Coordinates of C-alpha atoms in Angstrom, one line a residue:
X1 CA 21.8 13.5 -9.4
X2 CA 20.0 12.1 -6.4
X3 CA 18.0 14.9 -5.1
X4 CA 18.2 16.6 -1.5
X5 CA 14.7 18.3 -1.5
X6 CA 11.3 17.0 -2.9
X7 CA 11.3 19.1 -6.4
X8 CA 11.1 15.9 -7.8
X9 CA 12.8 16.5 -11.2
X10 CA 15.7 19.1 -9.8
X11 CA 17.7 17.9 -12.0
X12 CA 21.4 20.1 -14.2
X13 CA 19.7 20.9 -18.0
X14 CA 22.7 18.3 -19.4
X15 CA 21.2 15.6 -17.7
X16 CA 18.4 13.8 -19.3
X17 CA 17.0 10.7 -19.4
X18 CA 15.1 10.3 -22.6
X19 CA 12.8 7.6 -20.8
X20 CA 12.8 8.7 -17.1
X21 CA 8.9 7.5 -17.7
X22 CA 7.1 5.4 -19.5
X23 CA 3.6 4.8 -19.0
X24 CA 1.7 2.6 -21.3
X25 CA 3.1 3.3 -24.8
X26 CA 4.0 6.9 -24.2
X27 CA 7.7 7.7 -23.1
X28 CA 8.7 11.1 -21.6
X29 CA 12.2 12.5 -20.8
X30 CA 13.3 14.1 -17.5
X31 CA 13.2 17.0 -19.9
X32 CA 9.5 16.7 -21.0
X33 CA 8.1 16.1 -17.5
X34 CA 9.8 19.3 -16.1
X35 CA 8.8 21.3 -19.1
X36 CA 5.3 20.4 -19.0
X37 CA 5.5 20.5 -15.7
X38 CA 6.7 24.1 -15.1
X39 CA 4.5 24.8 -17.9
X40 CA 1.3 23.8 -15.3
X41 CA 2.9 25.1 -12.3
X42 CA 2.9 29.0 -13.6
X43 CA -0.2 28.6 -14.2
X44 CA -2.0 26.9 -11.2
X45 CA 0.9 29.1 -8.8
X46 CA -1.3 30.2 -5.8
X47 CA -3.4 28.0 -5.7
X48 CA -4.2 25.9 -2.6
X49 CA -5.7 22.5 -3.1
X50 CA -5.9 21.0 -6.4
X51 CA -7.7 17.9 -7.7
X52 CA -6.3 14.9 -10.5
X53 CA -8.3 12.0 -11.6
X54 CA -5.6 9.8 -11.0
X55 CA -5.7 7.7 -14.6
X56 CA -2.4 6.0 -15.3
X57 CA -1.5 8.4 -18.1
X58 CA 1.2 11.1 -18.9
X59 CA -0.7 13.3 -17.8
X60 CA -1.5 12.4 -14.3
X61 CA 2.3 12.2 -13.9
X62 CA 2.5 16.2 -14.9
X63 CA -0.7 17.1 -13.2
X64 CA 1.1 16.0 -9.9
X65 CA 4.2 17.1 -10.9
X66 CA 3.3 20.5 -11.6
X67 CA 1.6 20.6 -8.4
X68 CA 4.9 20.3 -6.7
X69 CA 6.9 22.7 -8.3
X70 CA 4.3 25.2 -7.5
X71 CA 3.7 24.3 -4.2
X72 CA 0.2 23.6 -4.4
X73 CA -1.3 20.7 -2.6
X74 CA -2.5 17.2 -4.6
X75 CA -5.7 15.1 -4.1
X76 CA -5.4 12.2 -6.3
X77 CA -9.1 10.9 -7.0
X78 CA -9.7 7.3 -7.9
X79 CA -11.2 6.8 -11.0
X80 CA -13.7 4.4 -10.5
X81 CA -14.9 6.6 -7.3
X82 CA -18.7 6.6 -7.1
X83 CA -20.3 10.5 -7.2
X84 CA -21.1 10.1 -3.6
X85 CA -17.2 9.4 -2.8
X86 CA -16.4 11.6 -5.4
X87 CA -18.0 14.6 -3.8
X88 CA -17.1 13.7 -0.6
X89 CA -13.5 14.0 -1.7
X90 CA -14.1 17.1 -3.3
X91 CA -15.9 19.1 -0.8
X92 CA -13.7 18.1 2.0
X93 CA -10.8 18.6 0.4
X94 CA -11.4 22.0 -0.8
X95 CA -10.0 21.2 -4.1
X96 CA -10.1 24.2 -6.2
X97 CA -10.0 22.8 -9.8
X98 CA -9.3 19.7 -11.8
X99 CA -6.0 19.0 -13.1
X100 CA -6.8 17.9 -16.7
X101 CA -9.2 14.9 -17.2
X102 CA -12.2 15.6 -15.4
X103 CA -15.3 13.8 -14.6
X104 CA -18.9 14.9 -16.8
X105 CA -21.1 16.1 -14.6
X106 CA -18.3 18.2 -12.3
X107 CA -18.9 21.4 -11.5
X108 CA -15.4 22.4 -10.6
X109 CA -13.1 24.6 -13.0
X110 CA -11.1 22.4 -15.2
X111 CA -7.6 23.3 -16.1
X112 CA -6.0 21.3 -19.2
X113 CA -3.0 19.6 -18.6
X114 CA -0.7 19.9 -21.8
X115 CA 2.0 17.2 -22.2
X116 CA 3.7 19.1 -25.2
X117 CA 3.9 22.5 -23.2
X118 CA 7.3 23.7 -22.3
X119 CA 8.6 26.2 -19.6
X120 CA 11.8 26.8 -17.3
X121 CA 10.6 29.2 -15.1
X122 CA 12.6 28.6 -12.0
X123 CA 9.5 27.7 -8.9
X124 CA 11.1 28.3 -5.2
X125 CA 10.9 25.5 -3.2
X126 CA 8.1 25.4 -0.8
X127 CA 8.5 24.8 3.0
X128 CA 9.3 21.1 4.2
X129 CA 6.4 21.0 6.1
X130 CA 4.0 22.2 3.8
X131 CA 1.2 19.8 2.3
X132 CA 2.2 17.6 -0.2
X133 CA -0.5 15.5 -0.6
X134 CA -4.3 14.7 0.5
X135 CA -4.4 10.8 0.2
X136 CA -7.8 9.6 1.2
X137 CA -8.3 6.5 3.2
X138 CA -10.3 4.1 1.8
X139 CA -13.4 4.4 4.2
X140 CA -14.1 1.3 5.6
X141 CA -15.2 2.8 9.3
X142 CA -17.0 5.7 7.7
X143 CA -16.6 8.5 5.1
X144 CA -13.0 8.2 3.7
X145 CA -10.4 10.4 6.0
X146 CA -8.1 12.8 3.7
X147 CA -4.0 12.1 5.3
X148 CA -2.1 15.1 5.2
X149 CA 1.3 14.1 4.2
X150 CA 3.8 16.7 4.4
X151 CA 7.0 17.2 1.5
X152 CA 9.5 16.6 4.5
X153 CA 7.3 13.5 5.4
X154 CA 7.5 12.1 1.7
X155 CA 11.4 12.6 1.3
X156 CA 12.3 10.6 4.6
X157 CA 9.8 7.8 3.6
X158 CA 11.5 7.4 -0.1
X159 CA 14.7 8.0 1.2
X160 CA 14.4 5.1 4.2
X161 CA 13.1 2.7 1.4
X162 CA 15.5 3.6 -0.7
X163 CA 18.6 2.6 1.6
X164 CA 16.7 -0.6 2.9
X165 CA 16.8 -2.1 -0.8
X166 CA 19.5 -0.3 -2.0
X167 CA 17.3 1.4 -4.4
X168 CA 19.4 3.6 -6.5
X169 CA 19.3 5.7 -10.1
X170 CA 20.4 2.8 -11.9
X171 CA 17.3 0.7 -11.0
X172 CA 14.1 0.3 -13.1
X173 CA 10.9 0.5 -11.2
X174 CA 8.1 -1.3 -12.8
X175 CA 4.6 -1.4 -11.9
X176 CA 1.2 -1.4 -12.9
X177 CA -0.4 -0.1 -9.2
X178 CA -3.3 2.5 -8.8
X179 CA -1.7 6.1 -8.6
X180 CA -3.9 7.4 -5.8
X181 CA -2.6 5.2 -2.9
X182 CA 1.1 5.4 -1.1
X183 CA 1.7 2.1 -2.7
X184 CA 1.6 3.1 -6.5
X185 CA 1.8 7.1 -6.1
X186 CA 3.8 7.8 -3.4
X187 CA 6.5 5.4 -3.5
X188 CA 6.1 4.2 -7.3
X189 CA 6.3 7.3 -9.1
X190 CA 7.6 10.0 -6.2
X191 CA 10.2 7.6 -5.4
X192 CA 10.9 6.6 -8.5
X193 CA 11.2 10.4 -9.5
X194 CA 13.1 11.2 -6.4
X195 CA 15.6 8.4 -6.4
X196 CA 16.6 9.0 -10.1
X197 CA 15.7 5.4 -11.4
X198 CA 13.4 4.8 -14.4
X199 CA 10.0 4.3 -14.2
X200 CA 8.0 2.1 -16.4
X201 CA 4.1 1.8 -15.4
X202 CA 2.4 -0.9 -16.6
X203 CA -1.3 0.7 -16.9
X204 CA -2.7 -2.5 -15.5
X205 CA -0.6 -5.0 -13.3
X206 CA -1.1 -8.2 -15.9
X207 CA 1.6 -11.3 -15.8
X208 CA 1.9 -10.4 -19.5
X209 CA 2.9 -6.6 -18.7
X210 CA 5.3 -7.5 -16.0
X211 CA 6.7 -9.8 -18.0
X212 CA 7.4 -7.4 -21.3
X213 CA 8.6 -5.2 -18.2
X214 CA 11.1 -7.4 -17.2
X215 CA 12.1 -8.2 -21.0
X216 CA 12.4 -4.2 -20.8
X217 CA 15.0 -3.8 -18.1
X218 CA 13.1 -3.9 -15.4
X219 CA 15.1 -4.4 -11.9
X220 CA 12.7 -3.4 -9.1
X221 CA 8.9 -4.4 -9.3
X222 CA 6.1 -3.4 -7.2
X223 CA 3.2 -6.0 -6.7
X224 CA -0.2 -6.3 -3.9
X225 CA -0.8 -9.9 -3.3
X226 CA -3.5 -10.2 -5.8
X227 CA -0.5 -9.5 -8.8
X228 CA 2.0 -12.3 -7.2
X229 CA -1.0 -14.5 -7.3
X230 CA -2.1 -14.2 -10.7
X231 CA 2.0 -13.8 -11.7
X232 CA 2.6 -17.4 -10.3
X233 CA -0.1 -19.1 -11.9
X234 CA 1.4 -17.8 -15.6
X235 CA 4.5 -19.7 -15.2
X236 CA 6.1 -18.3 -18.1
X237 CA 5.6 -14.9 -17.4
X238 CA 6.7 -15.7 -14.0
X239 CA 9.5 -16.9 -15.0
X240 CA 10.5 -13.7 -16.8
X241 CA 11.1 -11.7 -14.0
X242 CA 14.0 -13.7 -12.8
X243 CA 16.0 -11.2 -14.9
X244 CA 14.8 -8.1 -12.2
X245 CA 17.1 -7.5 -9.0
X246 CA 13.8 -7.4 -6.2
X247 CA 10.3 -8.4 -6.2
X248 CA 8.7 -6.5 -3.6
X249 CA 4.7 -7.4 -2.0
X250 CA 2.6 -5.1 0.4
X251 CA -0.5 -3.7 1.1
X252 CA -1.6 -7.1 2.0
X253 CA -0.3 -10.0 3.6
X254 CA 1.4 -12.1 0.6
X255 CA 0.2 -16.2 1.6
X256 CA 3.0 -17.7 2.3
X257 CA 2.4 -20.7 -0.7
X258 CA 2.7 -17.6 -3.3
X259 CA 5.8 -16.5 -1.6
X260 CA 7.2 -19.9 -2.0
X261 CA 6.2 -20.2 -6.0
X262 CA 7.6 -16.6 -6.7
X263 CA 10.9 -17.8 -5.2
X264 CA 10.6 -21.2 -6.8
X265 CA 10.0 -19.6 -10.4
X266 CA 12.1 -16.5 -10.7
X267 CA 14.9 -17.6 -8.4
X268 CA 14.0 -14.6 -6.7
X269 CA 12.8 -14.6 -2.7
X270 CA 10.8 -11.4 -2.3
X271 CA 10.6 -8.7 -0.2
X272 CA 7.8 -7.9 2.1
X273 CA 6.6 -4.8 3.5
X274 CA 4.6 -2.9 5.3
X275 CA 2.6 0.9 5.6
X276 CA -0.5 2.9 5.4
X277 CA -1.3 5.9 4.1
X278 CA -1.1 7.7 7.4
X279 CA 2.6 6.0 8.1
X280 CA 4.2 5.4 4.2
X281 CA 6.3 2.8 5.0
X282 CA 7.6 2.2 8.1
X283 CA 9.0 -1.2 8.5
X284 CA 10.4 -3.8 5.7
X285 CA 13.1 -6.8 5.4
X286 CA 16.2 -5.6 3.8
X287 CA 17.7 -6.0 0.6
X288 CA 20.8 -7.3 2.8
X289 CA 18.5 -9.3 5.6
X290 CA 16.6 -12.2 6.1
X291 CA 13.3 -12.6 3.7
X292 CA 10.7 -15.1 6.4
X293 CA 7.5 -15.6 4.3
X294 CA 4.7 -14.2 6.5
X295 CA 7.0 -11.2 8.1
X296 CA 7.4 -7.9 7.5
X297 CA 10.8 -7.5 8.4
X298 CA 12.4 -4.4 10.7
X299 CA 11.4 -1.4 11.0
X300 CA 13.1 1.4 8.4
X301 CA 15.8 4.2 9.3
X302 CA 14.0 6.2 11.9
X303 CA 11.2 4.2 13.0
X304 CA 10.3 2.7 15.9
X305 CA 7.5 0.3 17.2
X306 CA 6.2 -1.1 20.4
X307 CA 3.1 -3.5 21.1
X308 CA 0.3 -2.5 23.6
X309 CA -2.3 -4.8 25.1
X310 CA -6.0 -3.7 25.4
X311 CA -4.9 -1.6 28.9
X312 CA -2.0 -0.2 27.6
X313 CA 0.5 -2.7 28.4
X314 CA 4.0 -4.1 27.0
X315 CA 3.6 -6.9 25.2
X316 CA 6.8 -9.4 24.8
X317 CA 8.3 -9.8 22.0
X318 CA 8.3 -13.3 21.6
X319 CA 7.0 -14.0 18.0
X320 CA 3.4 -15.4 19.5
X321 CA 2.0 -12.7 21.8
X322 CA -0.2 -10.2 19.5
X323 CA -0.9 -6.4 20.6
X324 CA -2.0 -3.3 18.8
X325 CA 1.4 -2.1 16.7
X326 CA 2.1 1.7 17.5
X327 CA 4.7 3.4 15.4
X328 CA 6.5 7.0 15.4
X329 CA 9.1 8.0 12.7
X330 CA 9.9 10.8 10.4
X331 CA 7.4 10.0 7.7
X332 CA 4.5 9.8 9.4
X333 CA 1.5 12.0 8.6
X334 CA 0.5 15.5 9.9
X335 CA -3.2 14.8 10.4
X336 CA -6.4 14.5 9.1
X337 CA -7.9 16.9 7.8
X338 CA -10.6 19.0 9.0
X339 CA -11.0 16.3 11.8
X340 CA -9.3 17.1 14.8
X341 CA -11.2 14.4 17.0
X342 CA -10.1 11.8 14.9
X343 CA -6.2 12.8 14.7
X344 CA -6.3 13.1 18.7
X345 CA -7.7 9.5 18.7
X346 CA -5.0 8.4 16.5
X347 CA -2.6 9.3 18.6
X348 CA -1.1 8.2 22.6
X349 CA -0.4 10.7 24.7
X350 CA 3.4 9.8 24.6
X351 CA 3.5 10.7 21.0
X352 CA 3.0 7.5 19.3
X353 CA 0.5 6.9 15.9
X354 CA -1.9 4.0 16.7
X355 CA -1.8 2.1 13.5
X356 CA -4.9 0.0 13.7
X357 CA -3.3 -3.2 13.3
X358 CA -2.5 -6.6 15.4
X359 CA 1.2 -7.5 15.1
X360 CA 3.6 -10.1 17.0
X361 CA 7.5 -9.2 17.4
X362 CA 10.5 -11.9 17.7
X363 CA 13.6 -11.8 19.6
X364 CA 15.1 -10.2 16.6
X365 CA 12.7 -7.5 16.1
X366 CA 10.9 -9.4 12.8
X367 CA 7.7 -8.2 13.0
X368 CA 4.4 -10.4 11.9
X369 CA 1.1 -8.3 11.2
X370 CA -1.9 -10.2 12.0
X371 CA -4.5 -7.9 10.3
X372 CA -7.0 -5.1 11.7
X373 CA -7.9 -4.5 15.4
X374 CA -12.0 -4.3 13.8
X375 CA -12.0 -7.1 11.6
X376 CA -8.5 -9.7 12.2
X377 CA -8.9 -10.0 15.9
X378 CA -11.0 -12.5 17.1
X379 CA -11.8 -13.0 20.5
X380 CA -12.8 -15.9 21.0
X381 CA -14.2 -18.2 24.3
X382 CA -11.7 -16.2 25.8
X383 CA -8.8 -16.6 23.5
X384 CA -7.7 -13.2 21.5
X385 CA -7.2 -14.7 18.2
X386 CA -5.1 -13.5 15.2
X387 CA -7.1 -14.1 11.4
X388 CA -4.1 -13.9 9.6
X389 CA -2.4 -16.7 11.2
X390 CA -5.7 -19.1 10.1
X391 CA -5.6 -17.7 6.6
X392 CA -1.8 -19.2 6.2
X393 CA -2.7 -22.4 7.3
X394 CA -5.9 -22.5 5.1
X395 CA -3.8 -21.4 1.9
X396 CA -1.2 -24.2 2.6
X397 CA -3.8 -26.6 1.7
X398 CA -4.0 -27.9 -1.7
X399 CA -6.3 -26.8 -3.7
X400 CA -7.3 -23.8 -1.8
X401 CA -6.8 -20.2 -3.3
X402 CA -7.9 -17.7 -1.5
X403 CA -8.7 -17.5 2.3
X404 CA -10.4 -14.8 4.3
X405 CA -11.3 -15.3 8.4
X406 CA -13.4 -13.0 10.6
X407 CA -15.3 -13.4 13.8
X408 CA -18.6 -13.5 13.7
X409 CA -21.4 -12.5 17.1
X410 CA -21.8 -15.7 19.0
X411 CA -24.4 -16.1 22.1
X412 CA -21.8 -18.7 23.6
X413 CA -18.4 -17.9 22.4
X414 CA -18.5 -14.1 22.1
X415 CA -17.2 -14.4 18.3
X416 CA -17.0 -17.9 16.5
X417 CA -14.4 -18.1 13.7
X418 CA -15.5 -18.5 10.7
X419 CA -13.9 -18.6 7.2
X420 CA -14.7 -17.9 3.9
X421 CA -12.4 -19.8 1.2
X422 CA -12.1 -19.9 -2.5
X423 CA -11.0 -23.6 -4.4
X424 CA -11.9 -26.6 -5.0
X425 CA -11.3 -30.3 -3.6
X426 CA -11.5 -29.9 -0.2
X427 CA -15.0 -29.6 2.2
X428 CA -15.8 -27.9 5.4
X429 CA -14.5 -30.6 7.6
X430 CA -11.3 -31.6 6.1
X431 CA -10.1 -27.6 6.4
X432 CA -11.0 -27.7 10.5
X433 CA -9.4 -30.6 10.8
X434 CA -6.4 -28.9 9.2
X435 CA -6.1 -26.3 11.2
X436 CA -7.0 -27.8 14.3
X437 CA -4.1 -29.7 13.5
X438 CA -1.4 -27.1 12.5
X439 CA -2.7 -24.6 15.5
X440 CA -3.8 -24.4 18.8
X441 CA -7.3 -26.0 18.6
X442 CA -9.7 -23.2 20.1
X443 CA -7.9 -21.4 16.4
X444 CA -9.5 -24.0 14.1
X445 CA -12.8 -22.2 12.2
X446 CA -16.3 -23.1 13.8
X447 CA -17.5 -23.1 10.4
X448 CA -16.1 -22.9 6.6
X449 CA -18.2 -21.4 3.8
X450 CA -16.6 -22.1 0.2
X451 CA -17.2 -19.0 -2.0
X452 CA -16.4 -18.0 -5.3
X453 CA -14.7 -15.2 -4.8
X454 CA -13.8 -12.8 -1.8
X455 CA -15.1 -8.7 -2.2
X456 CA -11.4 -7.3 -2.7
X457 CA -11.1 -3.4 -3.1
X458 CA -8.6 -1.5 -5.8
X459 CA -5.5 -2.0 -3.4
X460 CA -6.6 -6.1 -3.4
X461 CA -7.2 -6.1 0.1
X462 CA -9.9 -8.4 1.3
X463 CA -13.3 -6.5 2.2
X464 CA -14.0 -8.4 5.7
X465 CA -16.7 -5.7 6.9
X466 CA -18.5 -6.7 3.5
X467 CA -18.3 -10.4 4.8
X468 CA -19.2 -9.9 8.2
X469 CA -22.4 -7.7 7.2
X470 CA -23.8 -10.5 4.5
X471 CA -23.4 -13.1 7.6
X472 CA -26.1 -13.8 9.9
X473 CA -25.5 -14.8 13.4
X474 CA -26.7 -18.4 13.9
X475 CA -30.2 -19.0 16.0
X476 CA -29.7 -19.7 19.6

């Protein structure tokens, strides 16, 4: 049955699934998860805050789970998080104990999670609007920010996703996406959970795993950028996932040449996205719409958007004119917390979440994100310049294959463009000539540094600030 609250696993006793999850090589029933799971939640019941290392296992999935049916609040931990980052999370999070697998040197109770435990104690459902889930942000203007996303927040998010690809319990998600983010948590096993439909996790997002995913029944697959990359260049593999019903891409902007191969090799043109952890997901192109490489799509059941210029201003929606996107909707976040100057900053007056991000809007409504407000717009001799719409050019050149553009301090121009590209067969002048010739020439790149690779994070996105700080401004 499709569920009507956020007890994810409400589910009549005669209605199993003997593989609602699988996750690596371990399978679990509905019937194991919400034994196990009740099994937790009578014992972590009062409880305020808890903490899981969020390792792609069984049980992570029962951890959070449990959380839920007790009502107690989960902050999913990256693994790999440093012991600064780690306590930072920690202390500000209040977190009262770990949820099974627990770093060495913590000083925190640890409470075991046991995947084999069974109990059917009947949990009442907690308030709506209580606290779901402490996602923290991934830092990059400070100390990470813990998002408070409420139960009432998650349910409209899945449930808006849900109708825009016709998501239903007779889809298999597949992924292999980190389960601390909205991305792989949130929407891949919540939703999954939520909506009714399998889940397989991958454990690591390899063309070889998405491939035996596919081979597995697969239908619906999550992917970042980074995956569709690597997927496309393993034509075989890519090829296998012609079988699935949607291929969907976010966290990222997917280049356009990758959009083009997926299609070309699964037969398959995918879906694009777009959210943040504060938001979930808030716009998307439709199982039933148009699919424009390099666009998001329209915003989701209960959203909307508007543009705003640096003073506040409309900006037209004419598919060129860029402003800072501003988004309200049922699924948006309650706060951050224990920082009520930066939630007041986040927000207009009028009521309306300041995402962050530089997007243009067509005619239609088709919205285009250019990148970050701090790092994507570039202004330029007087031009306010979007990165993003550089990096597609640069990655429709042969031979290139990756592409990152920032703005760095210039004595003349305020910010000169630069870019930083990954490939081969190309040099410094050929790719300003190319964009001077595809764009508006105050757009082409003052200067083009070929690099190895480009500082990605877990989510794949590209780590501009790390760029911009090992850059020296030029002598003047």
């Amino acid at each position: 049955m499709l569920l009507t609250s956020l007890d994810p696993l409400a589910v009549a006793r005669g209605d199993d699934m003997p593989d609602a999850v699988r996750i690596g090589d371990t399978t679990l029933s509905r019937t194991d998860i919400l034994g196990a799971a009740g099994a937790l939640a009578k014992r972590i019941g009062g409880a305020r805050r808890v903490a899981v290392l969020a390792t792609p296992t069984p049980a992570t999935i029962i951890a959070i789970v449990g959380s839920l049916l007790a009502g107690v609040t989960v902050v999913p931990v990256p693994p790999d998080s440093g012991p600064a980052e780690r306590e930072h999370i920690l202390s500000d999070s209040g977190a009262q104990a770990w949820l099974g697998q627990a770093p060495d040197d913590t000083t925190l109770p640890v409470v075991p999670v046991r995947v084999h435990a069974r109990d059917w104690h009947t949990h009442p459902e907690p308030n709506p609007s209580s606290i779901a889930f402490v996602l923290y942000t991934s830092g990059t203007t400070g100390a990470p920010k813990g998002v408070l996303l409420s139960r009432r927040a998650i349910a409209a998010g899945v449930d808006a996703m849900a109708e825009a690809w016709d998501w239903t319990s007779k889809d298999v998600l597949a992924h292999g996406l980190p389960l601390f983010h909205v991305h792989g948590l949130i929407l891949g096993v919540m939703g999954a959970l939520r909506v009714g439909s399998r889940l397989i996790h991958t454990v690591k997002p390899t063309p070889k795993a998405y491939a035996d995913a596919a081979r597995a029944g697969g239908t619906l697959f999550f992917g970042v950028p980074t995956v569709w990359s690597r997927i496309v260049e393993d034509e075989e593999s890519a090829r296998a996932l012609g079988t699935a019903r949607l291929l969907v891409s976010g966290s990222a902007a997917l280049p356009v040449p990758v959009f083009e191969r997926m299609r070309e090799l699964t037969g398959l043109t995918p879906i694009e996205r777009y959210g943040m952890s504060e938001t979930m997901l808030t716009i998307s192109t439709r199982v039933d719409g148009e699919r424009r490489p390099g666009w998001v799509g329209l915003p989701v059941r209960g959203v909307e958007t508007r543009l705003r210029d640096e003073r506040g201003g409309d900006v037209p929606h004419d598919g060129e004119s860029i402003g800072g996107l501003q988004v309200r909707g049922p699924m948006l976040f309650d706060g951050y917390l224990n920082r009520p100057d930066a939630t007041e900053e986040a927000w207009t007056d009028d009521g309306w979440f300041k995402t962050g991000d530089v997007a243009a809007i067509d005619e239609g409504g088709f919205h285009r994100i250019v990148g970050r407000e701090s790092t994507d717009l570039i202004k330029s001799g007087g031009f306010r310049i979007g990165a993003g719409e550089i990096e597609t050019v640069l990655l429709g050149y042969p031979g290139v294959k990756e592409a990152a553009v920032v703005g760095l301090p210039d004595t003349d121009l305020g910010q000169r463009i630069v870019a930083f590209v990954v490939g081969d067969g190309f040099d410094e002048a050929t790719l300003i000539e190319h964009v001077a010739s595809q764009l508006s020439v105050h757009k082409r790149p003052r200067e083009v540094r070929i690099v190895e690779s480009l500082p990605r994070n877990a989510m794949g996105k590209v780590q501009k600030k790390l760029l911009a700080a090992d850059s020296t401004p030029p002598a003047s």
